[in-house]
Coordinates of C-alpha atoms in Angstrom, one line a residue:
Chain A
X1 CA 30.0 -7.9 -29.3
X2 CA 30.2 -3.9 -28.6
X3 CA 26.5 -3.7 -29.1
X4 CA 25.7 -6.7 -26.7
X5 CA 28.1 -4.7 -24.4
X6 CA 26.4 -1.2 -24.6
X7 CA 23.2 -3.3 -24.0
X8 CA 24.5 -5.1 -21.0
X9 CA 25.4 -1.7 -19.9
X10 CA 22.4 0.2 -20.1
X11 CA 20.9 -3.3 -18.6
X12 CA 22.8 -3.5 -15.5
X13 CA 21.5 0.5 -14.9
X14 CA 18.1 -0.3 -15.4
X15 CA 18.4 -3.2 -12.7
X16 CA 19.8 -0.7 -10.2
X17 CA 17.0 1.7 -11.0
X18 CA 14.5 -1.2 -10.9
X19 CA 16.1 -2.0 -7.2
X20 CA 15.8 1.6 -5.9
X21 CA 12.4 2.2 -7.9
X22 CA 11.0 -1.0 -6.0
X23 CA 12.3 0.6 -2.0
X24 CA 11.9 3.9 -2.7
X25 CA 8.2 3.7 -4.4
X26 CA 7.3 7.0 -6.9
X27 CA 9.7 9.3 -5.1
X28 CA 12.0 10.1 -8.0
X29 CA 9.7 10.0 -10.6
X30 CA 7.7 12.9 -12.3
X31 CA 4.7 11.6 -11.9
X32 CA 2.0 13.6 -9.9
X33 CA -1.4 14.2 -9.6
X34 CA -2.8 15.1 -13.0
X35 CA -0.4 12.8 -14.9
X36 CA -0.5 9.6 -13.2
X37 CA 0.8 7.5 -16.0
X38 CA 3.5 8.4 -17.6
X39 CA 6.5 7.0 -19.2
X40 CA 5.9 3.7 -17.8
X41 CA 2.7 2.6 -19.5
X42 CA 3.8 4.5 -22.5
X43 CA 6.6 2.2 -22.5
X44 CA 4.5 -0.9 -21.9
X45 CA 2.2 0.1 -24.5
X46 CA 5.0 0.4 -26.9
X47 CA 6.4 -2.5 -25.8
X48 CA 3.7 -4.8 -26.1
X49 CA 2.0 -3.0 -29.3
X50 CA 5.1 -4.1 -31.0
X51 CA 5.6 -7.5 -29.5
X52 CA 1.8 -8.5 -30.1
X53 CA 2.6 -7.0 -33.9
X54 CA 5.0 -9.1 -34.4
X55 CA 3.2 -12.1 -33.4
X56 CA 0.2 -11.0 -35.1
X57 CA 2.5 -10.9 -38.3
X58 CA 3.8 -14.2 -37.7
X59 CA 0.6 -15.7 -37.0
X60 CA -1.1 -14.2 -40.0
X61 CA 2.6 -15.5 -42.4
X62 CA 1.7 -19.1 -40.7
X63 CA -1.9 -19.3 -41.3
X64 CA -1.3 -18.0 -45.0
X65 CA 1.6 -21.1 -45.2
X66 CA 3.4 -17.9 -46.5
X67 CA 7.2 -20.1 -47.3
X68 CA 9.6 -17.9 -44.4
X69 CA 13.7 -18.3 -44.3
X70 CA 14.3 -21.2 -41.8
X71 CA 14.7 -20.0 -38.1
X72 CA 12.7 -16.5 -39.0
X73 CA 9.8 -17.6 -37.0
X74 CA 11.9 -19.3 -34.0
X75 CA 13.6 -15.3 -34.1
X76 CA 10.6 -13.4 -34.2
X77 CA 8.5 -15.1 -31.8
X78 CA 11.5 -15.1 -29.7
X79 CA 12.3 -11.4 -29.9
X80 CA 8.1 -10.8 -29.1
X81 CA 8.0 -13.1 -26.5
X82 CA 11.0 -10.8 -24.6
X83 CA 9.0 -8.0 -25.8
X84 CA 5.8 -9.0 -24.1
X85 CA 8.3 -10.2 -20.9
X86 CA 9.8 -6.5 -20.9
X87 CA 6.4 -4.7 -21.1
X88 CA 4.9 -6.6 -18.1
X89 CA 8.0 -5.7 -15.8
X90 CA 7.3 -2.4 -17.1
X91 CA 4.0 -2.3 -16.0
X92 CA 5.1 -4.2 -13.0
X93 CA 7.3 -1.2 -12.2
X94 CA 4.2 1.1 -12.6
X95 CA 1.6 -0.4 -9.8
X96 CA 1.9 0.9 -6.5
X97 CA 2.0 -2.4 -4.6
X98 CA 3.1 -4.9 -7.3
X99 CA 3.1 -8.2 -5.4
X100 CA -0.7 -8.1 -4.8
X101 CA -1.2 -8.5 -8.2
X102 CA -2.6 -11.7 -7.5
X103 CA -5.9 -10.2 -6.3
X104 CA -6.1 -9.6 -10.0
X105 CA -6.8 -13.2 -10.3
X106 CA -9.2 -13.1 -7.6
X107 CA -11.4 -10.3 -8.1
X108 CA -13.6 -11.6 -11.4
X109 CA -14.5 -8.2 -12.4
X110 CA -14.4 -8.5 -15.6
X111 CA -15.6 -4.7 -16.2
X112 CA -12.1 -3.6 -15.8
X113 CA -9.9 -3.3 -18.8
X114 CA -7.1 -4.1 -16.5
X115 CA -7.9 -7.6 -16.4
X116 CA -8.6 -7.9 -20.0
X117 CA -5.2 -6.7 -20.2
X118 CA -3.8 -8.9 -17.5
X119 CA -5.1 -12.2 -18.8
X120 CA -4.8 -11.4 -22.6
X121 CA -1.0 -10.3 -22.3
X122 CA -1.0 -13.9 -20.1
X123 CA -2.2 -15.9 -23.2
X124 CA -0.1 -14.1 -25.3
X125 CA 3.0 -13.9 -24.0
X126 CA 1.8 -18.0 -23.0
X127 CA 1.3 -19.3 -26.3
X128 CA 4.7 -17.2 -27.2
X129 CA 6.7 -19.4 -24.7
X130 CA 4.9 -22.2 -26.1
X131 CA 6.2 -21.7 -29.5
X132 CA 9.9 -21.6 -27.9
X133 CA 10.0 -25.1 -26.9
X134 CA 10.6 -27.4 -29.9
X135 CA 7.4 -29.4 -30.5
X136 CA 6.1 -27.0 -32.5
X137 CA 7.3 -26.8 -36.0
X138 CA 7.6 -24.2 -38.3
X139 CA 4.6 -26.1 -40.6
X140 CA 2.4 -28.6 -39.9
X141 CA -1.2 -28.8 -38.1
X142 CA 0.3 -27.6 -34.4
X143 CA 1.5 -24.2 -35.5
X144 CA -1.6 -23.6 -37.5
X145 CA -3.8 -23.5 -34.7
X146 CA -1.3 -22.0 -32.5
X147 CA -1.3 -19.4 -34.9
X148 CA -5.3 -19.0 -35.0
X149 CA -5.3 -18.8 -31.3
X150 CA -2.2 -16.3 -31.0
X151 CA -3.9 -14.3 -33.8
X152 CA -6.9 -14.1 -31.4
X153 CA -4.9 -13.4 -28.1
X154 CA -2.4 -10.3 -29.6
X155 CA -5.1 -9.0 -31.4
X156 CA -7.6 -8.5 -28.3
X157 CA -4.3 -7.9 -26.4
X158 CA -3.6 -4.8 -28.6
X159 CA -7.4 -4.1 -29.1
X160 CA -7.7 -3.4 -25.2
X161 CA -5.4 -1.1 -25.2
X162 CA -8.1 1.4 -26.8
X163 CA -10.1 1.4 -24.1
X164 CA -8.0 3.2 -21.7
X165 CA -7.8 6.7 -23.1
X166 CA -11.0 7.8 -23.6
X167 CA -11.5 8.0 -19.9
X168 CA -12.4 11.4 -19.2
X169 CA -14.6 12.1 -22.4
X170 CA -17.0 10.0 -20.3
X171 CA -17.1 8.4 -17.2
X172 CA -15.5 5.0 -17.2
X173 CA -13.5 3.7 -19.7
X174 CA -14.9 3.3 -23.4
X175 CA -13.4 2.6 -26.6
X176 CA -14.5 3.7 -30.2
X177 CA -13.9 1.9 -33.1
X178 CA -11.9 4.6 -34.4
X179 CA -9.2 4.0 -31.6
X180 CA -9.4 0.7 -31.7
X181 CA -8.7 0.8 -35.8
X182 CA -5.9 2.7 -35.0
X183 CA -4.3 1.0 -32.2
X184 CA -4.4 -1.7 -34.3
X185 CA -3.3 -0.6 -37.2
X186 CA -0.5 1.1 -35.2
X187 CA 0.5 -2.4 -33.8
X188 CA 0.2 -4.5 -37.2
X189 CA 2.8 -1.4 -38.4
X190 CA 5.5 -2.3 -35.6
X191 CA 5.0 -5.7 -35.5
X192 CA 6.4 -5.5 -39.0
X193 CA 8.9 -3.3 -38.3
X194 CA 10.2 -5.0 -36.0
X195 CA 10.7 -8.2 -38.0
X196 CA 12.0 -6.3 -40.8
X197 CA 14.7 -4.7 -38.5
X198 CA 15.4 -8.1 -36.9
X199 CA 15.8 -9.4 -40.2
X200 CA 18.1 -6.9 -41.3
X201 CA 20.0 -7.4 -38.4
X202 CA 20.4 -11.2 -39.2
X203 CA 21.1 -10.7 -42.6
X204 CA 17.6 -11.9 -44.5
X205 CA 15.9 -10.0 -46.8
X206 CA 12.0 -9.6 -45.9
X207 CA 10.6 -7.3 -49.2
X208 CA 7.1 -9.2 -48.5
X209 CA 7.3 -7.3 -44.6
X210 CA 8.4 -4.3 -46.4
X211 CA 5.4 -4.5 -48.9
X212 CA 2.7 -5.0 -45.7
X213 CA 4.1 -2.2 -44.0
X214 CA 3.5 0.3 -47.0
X215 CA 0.3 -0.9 -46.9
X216 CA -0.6 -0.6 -43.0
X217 CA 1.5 3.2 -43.2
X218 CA -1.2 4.1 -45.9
X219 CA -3.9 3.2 -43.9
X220 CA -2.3 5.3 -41.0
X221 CA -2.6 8.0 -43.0
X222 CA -6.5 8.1 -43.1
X223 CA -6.4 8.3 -39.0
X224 CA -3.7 11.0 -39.3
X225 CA -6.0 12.9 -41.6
X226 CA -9.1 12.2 -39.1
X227 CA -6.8 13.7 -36.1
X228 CA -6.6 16.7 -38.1
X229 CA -10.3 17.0 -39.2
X230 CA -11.7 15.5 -35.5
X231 CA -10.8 18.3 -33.2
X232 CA -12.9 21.1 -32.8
X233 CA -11.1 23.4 -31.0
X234 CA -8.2 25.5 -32.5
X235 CA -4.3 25.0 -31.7
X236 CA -1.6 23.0 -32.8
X237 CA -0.6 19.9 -31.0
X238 CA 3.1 19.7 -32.0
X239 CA 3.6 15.8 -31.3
X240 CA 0.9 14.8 -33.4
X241 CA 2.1 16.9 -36.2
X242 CA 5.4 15.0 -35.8
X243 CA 3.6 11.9 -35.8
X244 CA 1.6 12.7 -38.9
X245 CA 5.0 14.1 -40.5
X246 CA 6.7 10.7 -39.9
X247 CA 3.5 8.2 -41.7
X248 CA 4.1 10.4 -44.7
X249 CA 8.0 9.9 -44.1
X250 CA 7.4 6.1 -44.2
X251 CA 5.1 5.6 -47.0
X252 CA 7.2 7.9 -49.4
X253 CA 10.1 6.0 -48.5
X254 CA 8.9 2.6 -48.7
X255 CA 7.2 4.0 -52.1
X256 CA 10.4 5.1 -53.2
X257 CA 11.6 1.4 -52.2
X258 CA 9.1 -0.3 -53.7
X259 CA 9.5 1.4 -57.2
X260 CA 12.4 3.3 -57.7
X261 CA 15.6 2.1 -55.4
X262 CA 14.5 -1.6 -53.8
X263 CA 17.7 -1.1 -51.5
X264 CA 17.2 -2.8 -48.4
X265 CA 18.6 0.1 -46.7
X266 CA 15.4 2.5 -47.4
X267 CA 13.0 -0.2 -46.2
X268 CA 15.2 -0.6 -42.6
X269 CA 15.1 3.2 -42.6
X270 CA 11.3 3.0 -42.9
X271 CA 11.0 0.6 -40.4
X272 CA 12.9 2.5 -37.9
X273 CA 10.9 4.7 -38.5
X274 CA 7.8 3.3 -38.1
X275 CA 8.8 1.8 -34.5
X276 CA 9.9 5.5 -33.3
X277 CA 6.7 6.1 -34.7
X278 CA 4.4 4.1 -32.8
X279 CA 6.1 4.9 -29.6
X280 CA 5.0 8.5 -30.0
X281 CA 2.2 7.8 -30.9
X282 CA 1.9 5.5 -27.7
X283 CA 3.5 8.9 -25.7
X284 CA 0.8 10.9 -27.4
X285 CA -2.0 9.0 -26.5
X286 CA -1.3 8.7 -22.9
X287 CA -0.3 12.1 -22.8
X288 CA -3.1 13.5 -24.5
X289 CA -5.5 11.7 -22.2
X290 CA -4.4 13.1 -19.0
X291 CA -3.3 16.7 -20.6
X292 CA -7.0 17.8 -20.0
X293 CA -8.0 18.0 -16.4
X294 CA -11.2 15.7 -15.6
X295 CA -13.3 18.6 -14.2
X296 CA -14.0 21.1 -16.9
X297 CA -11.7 23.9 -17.1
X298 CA -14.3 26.4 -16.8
X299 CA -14.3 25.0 -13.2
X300 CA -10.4 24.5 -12.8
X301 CA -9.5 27.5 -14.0
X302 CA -7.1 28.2 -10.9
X303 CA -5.8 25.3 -11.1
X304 CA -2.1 24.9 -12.4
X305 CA -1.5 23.5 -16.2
X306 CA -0.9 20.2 -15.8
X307 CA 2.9 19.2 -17.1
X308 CA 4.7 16.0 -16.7
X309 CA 8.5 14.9 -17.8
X310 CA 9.8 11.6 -17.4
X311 CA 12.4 11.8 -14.9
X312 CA 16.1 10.3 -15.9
X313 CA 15.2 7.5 -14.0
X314 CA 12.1 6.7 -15.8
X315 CA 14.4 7.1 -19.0
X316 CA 16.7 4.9 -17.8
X317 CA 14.4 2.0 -16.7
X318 CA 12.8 2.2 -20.0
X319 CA 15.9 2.4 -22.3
X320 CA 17.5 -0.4 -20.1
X321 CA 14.4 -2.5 -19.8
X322 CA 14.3 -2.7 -23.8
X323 CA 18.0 -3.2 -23.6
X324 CA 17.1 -6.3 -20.9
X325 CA 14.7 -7.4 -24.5
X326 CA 17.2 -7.6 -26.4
X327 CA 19.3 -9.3 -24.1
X328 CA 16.9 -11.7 -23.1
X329 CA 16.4 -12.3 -27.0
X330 CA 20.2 -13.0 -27.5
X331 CA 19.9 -15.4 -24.7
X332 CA 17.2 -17.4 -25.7
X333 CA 18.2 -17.7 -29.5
X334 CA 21.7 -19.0 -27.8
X335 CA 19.8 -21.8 -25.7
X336 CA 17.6 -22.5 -28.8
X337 CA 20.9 -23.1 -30.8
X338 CA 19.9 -20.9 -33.8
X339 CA 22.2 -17.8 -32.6
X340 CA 23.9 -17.1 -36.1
X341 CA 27.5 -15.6 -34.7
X342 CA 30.0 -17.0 -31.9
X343 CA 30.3 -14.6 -29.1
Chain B
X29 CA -30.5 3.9 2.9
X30 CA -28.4 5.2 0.4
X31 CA -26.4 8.3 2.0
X32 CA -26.3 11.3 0.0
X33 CA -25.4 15.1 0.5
X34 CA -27.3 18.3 -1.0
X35 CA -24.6 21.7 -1.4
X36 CA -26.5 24.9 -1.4
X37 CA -23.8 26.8 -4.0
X38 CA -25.4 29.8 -2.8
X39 CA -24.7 29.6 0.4
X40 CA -21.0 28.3 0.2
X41 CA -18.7 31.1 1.0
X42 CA -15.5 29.4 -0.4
X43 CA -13.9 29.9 3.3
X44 CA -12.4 25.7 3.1
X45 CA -13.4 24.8 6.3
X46 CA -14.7 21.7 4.9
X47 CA -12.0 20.6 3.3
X48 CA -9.5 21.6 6.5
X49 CA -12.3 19.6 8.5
X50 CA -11.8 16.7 6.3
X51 CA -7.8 16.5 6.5
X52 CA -8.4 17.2 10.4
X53 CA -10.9 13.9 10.5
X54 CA -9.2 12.0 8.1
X55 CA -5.4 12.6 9.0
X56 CA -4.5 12.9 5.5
X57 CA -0.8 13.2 4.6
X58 CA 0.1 16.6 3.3
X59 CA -0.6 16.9 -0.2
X60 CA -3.6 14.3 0.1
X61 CA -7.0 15.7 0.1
X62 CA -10.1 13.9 0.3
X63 CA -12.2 17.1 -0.6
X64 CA -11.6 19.6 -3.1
X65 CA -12.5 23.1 -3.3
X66 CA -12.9 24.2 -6.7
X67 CA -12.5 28.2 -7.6
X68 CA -13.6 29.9 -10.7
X69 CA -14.6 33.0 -12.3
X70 CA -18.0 34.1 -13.4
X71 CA -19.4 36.2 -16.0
X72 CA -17.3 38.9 -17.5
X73 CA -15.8 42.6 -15.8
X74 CA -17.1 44.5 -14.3
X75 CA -20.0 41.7 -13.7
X76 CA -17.4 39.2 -12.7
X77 CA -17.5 37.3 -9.7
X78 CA -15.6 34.7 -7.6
X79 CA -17.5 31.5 -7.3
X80 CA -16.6 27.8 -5.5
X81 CA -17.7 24.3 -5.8
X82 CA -17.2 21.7 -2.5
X83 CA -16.2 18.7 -4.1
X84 CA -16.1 15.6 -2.3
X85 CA -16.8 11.8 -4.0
X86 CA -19.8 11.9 -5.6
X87 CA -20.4 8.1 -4.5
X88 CA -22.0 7.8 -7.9
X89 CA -24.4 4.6 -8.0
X90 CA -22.8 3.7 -11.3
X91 CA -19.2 4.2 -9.7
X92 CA -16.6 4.0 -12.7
X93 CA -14.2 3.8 -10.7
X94 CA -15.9 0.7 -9.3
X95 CA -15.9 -0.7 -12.6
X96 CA -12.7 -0.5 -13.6
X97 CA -10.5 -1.4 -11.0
X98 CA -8.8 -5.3 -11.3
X99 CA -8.6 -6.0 -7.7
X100 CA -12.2 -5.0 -6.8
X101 CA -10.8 -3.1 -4.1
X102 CA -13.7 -0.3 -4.9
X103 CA -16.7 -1.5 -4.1
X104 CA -20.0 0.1 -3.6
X105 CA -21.8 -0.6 -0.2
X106 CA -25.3 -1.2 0.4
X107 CA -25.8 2.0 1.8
X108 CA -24.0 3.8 -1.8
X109 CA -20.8 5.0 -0.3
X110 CA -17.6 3.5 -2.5
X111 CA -15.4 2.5 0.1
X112 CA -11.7 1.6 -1.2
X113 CA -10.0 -1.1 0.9
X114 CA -6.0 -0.3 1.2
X115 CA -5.0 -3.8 1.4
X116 CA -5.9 -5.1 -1.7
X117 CA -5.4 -1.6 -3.8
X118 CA -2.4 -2.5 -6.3
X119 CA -1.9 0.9 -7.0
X120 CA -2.8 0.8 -10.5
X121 CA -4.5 4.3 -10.9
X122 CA -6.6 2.9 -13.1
X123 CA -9.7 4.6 -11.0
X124 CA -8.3 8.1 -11.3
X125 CA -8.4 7.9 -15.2
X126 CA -11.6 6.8 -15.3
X127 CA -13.5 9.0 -12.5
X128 CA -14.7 12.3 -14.0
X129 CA -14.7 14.5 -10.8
X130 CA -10.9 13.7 -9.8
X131 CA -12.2 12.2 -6.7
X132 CA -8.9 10.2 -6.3
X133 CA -5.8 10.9 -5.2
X134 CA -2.5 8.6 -5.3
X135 CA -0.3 8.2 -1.9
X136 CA 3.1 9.2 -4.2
X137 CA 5.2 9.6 -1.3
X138 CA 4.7 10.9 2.6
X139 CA 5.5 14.5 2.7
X140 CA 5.5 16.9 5.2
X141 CA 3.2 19.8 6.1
X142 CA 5.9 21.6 6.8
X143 CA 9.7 22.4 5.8
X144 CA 12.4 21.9 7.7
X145 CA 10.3 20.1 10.5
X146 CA 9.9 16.5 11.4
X147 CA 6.2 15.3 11.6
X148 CA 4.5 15.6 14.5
X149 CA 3.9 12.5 17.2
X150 CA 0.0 12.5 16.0
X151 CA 0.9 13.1 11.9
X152 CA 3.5 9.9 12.4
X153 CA 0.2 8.2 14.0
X154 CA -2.5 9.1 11.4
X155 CA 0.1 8.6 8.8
X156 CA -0.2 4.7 9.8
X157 CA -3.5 4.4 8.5
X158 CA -2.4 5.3 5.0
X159 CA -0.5 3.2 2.9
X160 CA 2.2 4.7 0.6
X161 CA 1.3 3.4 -3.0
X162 CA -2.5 3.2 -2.4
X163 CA -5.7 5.4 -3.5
X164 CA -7.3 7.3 -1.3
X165 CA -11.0 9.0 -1.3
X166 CA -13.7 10.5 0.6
X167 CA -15.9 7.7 2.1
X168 CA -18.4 10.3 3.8
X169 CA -16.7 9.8 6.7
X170 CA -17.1 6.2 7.6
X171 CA -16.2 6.4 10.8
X172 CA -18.4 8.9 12.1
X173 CA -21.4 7.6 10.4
X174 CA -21.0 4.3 12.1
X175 CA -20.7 6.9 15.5
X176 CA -24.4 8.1 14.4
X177 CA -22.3 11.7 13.2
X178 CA -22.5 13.5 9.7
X179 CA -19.6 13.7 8.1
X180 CA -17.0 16.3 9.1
X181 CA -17.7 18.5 6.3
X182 CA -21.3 19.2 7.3
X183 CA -20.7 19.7 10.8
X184 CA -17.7 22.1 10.2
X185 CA -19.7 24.5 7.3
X186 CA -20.1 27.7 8.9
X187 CA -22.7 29.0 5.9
X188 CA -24.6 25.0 6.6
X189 CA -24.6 24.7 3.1
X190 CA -24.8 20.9 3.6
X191 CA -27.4 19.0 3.7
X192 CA -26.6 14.9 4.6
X193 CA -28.9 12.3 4.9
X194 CA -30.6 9.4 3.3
X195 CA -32.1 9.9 -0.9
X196 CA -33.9 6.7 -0.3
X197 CA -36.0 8.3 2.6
X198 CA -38.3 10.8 0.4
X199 CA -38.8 12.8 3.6
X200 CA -36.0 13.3 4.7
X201 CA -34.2 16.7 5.5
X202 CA -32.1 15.9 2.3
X203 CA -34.6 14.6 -0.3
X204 CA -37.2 16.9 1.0
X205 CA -34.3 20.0 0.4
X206 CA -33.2 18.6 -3.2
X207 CA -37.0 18.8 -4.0
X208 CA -37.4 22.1 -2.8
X209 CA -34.5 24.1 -4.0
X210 CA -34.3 21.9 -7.7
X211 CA -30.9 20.6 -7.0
X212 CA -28.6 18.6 -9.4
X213 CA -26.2 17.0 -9.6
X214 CA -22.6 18.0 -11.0
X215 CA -22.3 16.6 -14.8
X216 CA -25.2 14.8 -14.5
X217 CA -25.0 14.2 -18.5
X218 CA -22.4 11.7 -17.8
X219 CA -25.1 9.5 -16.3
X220 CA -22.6 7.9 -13.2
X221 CA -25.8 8.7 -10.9
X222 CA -24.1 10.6 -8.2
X223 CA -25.3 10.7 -4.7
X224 CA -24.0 14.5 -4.0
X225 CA -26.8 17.3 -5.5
X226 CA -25.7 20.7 -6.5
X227 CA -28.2 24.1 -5.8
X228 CA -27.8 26.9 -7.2
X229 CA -24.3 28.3 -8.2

């Protein structure tokens, strides 16, 4: 009850900010010229990355017939599904002039990410409602092919995602399969994180999560070692050291979990972890992207560095818009009947 | 027809007219500009000098900016400019991370040229034509083309370090100078095809 309090808190701030973000436009927010997204898409990316992770799990747990404790799908996909919600209010937030967004429907141009983005997270967060209603059963025929075609919509969901950054490399926006491994990889990581945490917090013991989540955190470790070989020029990028710091921090304490202490506490601790984790490394990646300016610096060289902090109000909406997830989580595992404690 | 512009480098004297001319012509709110005037520094002391780049859209043929946006509100027209139409621009940004010359510029907020004053009766009337929340580029001066004018730029250069006119015409003044003097475009090894040539500099 004092957690769902502090949430409803934080929620009722974010909805005031939301309010006064929506009259006032950009005014009180840090973001200027050279950084143009900021907090806001670093939050939907997080958002969504671990939402479409989750799903991506759950899909993957279905279509194995991997046996689950009763209600842990009805949970997760509840849980992403607010996720994916929270991320497109996010992003909502973020767009200039957010009730034309139907022109996105209208335009066809199907050479924008954007619209990848905009009907992927649509089919996504779709077939996630879907799964809320109660025709679909944990087993049987129906979920295996929702699971195939959720598996399919996260995945291209997250996949898109790569394609932003790269931006100013080239004209245009272009992905490389290195990105895209990652993003994926990144996603996959807080998918299970977030399950495990959610299944910590509902008292069911997950190891098989745990065990996949070593696995994905090892595999992070051969991008952190390519962002270490990959840049040619000198100088330390602190965040990325951090980030590099915490995939060692997860795979030697999951290690440590898996053979010396199997306490559940060390693999919650992991997954923490991992899910501050991929949010840097969502706050990296859009920072990095913008930190160089478009026009070589040879040519910009009296131009001012470019610098960008979220304001508090671009905290605020964030921290209260995940707070509004959880909410919305609470609420809809109460209508489904499956919320384990009396309020 | 495919409009396009030729900037003699060597001739540029870095003095901004052309981009005071464009804000004058195109109303811009204060801290929104349509053209760019990039300074930097050349070869080493005691060799060293001060050199500048005009840069206004590049109208590339091969617009990313074009290619990315969700709305389609950049298009290119038949004539090569890429026009952006206000009404159906979400405000996404999504063209400013994906244009390599920083052609763009977001409408964050209406300021004010200056401090301490209210805007003026005609800044309150240009500012209508701008919506807050919207991107905003050169467009080679729409309006004055469509008058049978260059574009401000080129009128105002005291040096006449512009040359506008039509690539598709092979002899006209622009082709026929981007022949002549060898001129390239700027970062033409990203292959977006611009319509603006570079000489000398």
């Amino acid at each position: 009850m004092p957690l769902l309090i502090l949430l409803a808190i934080l929620a009722v701030i974010a909805i005031v900010c939301i309010f006064h973000q929506l009259s006032r436009g950009f005014a009180k927010t840090n973001l200027n010229d050279q950084y143009t997204w900021g907090l806001y898409i670093q939050g939907f990316f997080f958002l969504v990355s671990a939402g479409a992770g989750a799903l991506m799990v759950l899909s993957m747990l279905t279509l194995a017939q991997v046996p689950m404790p009763a209600g842990f799908a009805d949970f997760g996909n509840a849980l992403a599904f607010t996720l994916l919600i929270g991320g497109m209010v996010i992003l909502g937030l973020d767009l200039g002039k957010p009730m034309r967004i139907f022109y996105m429907i209208t335009s066809k141009n199907f050479k924008s990410p954007l619209i990848w983005d905009f009907y992927t997270l649509g089919l996504t967060a779709l077939l996630s409602l879907l799964f809320l209603f109660p025709f679909l059963s944990e087993s049987g025929v129906g979920s295996q092919v929702w699971a195939l075609l959720m598996l399919l919509a996260a995945g291209m969901c997250v996949t898109v995602h790569a394609m932003f950054f790269p931006a100013h490399e080239k004209g245009g926006n272009q992905a490389n399969l290195f990105l895209v491994f990652d993003t994926f990889l990144f996603s996959l990581s807080g998918g299970c994180a977030l399950l495990t945490l959610m299944g910590a917090y509902l008292g069911l013991s997950l190891p098989l999560l745990s065990r996949c989540l070593f696995l994905l955190a090892i595999l992070l470790l051969l991008s952190a070692a390519g962002h270490k070989i990959a840049p040619l020029r000198s100088g330390r990028d602190g965040l990325l050291t951090v980030c590099n710091l915490l995939k060692i921090l997860v795979v030697v304490l999951l290690a440590v979990w898996q053979w010396a202490a199997p306490t559940q506490g060390l693999a919650v601790a992991a997954a923490a972890l991992a899910l501050v984790l991929l949010f840097l490394e969502k706050y990296h990646t859009v920072a990095h992207a913008q930190h160089e300016p478009p026009i070589p610096g040879t040519y910009g060289s009296h131009r001012p560095a470019a610098t960008y902090r979220p304001a508090a109000k671009e905290w605020l909406i964030f921290i209260g818009g995940f707070s509004i997830c959880l909410l919305l989580w609470a609420g809809i595992c109460l209508l489904k009947g499956i919320w384990p404690w009396t309020l | 027809m495919r409009y396009g512009m030729l900037i003699d480098l060597n001739k540029c004297v870095g003095c901004n007219a052309c981009t005071v001319a464009c804000r004058n012509n195109n109303g811009t709110p204060a801290g929104v500009s349509l053209h760019k005037l990039l300074k930097y520094e050349a070869g080493v002391y005691p060799n060293a000098k001060m050199k500048f780049r005009p840069m206004p859209c590049m109208h590339c043929q091969d617009a990313p900016c074009a290619k990315v946006c969700p709305t389609g509100a950049t298009v290119q027209r038949p004539d090569g400019i890429v026009d952006v139409d206000a009404n159906k621009c979400i405000g996404c940004r999504s063209c400013i991370t994906a244009c390599p010359y920083d052609s763009r510029q977001f409408i964050w907020d209406f300021g004010d040229y200056y401090e301490q004053a209210q805007p003026t009766r005609l800044e309150q009337k240009r500012r209508l034509e701008f919506q807050k929340g919207t991107v905003v580029k050169c467009t080679f001066c729409l309006t004055r083309l469509q008058q049978g004018k260059v574009t401000a730029c080129t009128a105002t250069c005291p040096s006449q370090c512009r040359v506008f006119g039509d690539l598709d015409d092979p002899n006209s003044e622009v082709s026929r100078a981007i022949v002549d003097k060898g001129a390239r475009p700027f970062r033409e090894e990203l292959e977006t095809h611009p319509s603006v040539y570079y000489a000398g500099g």
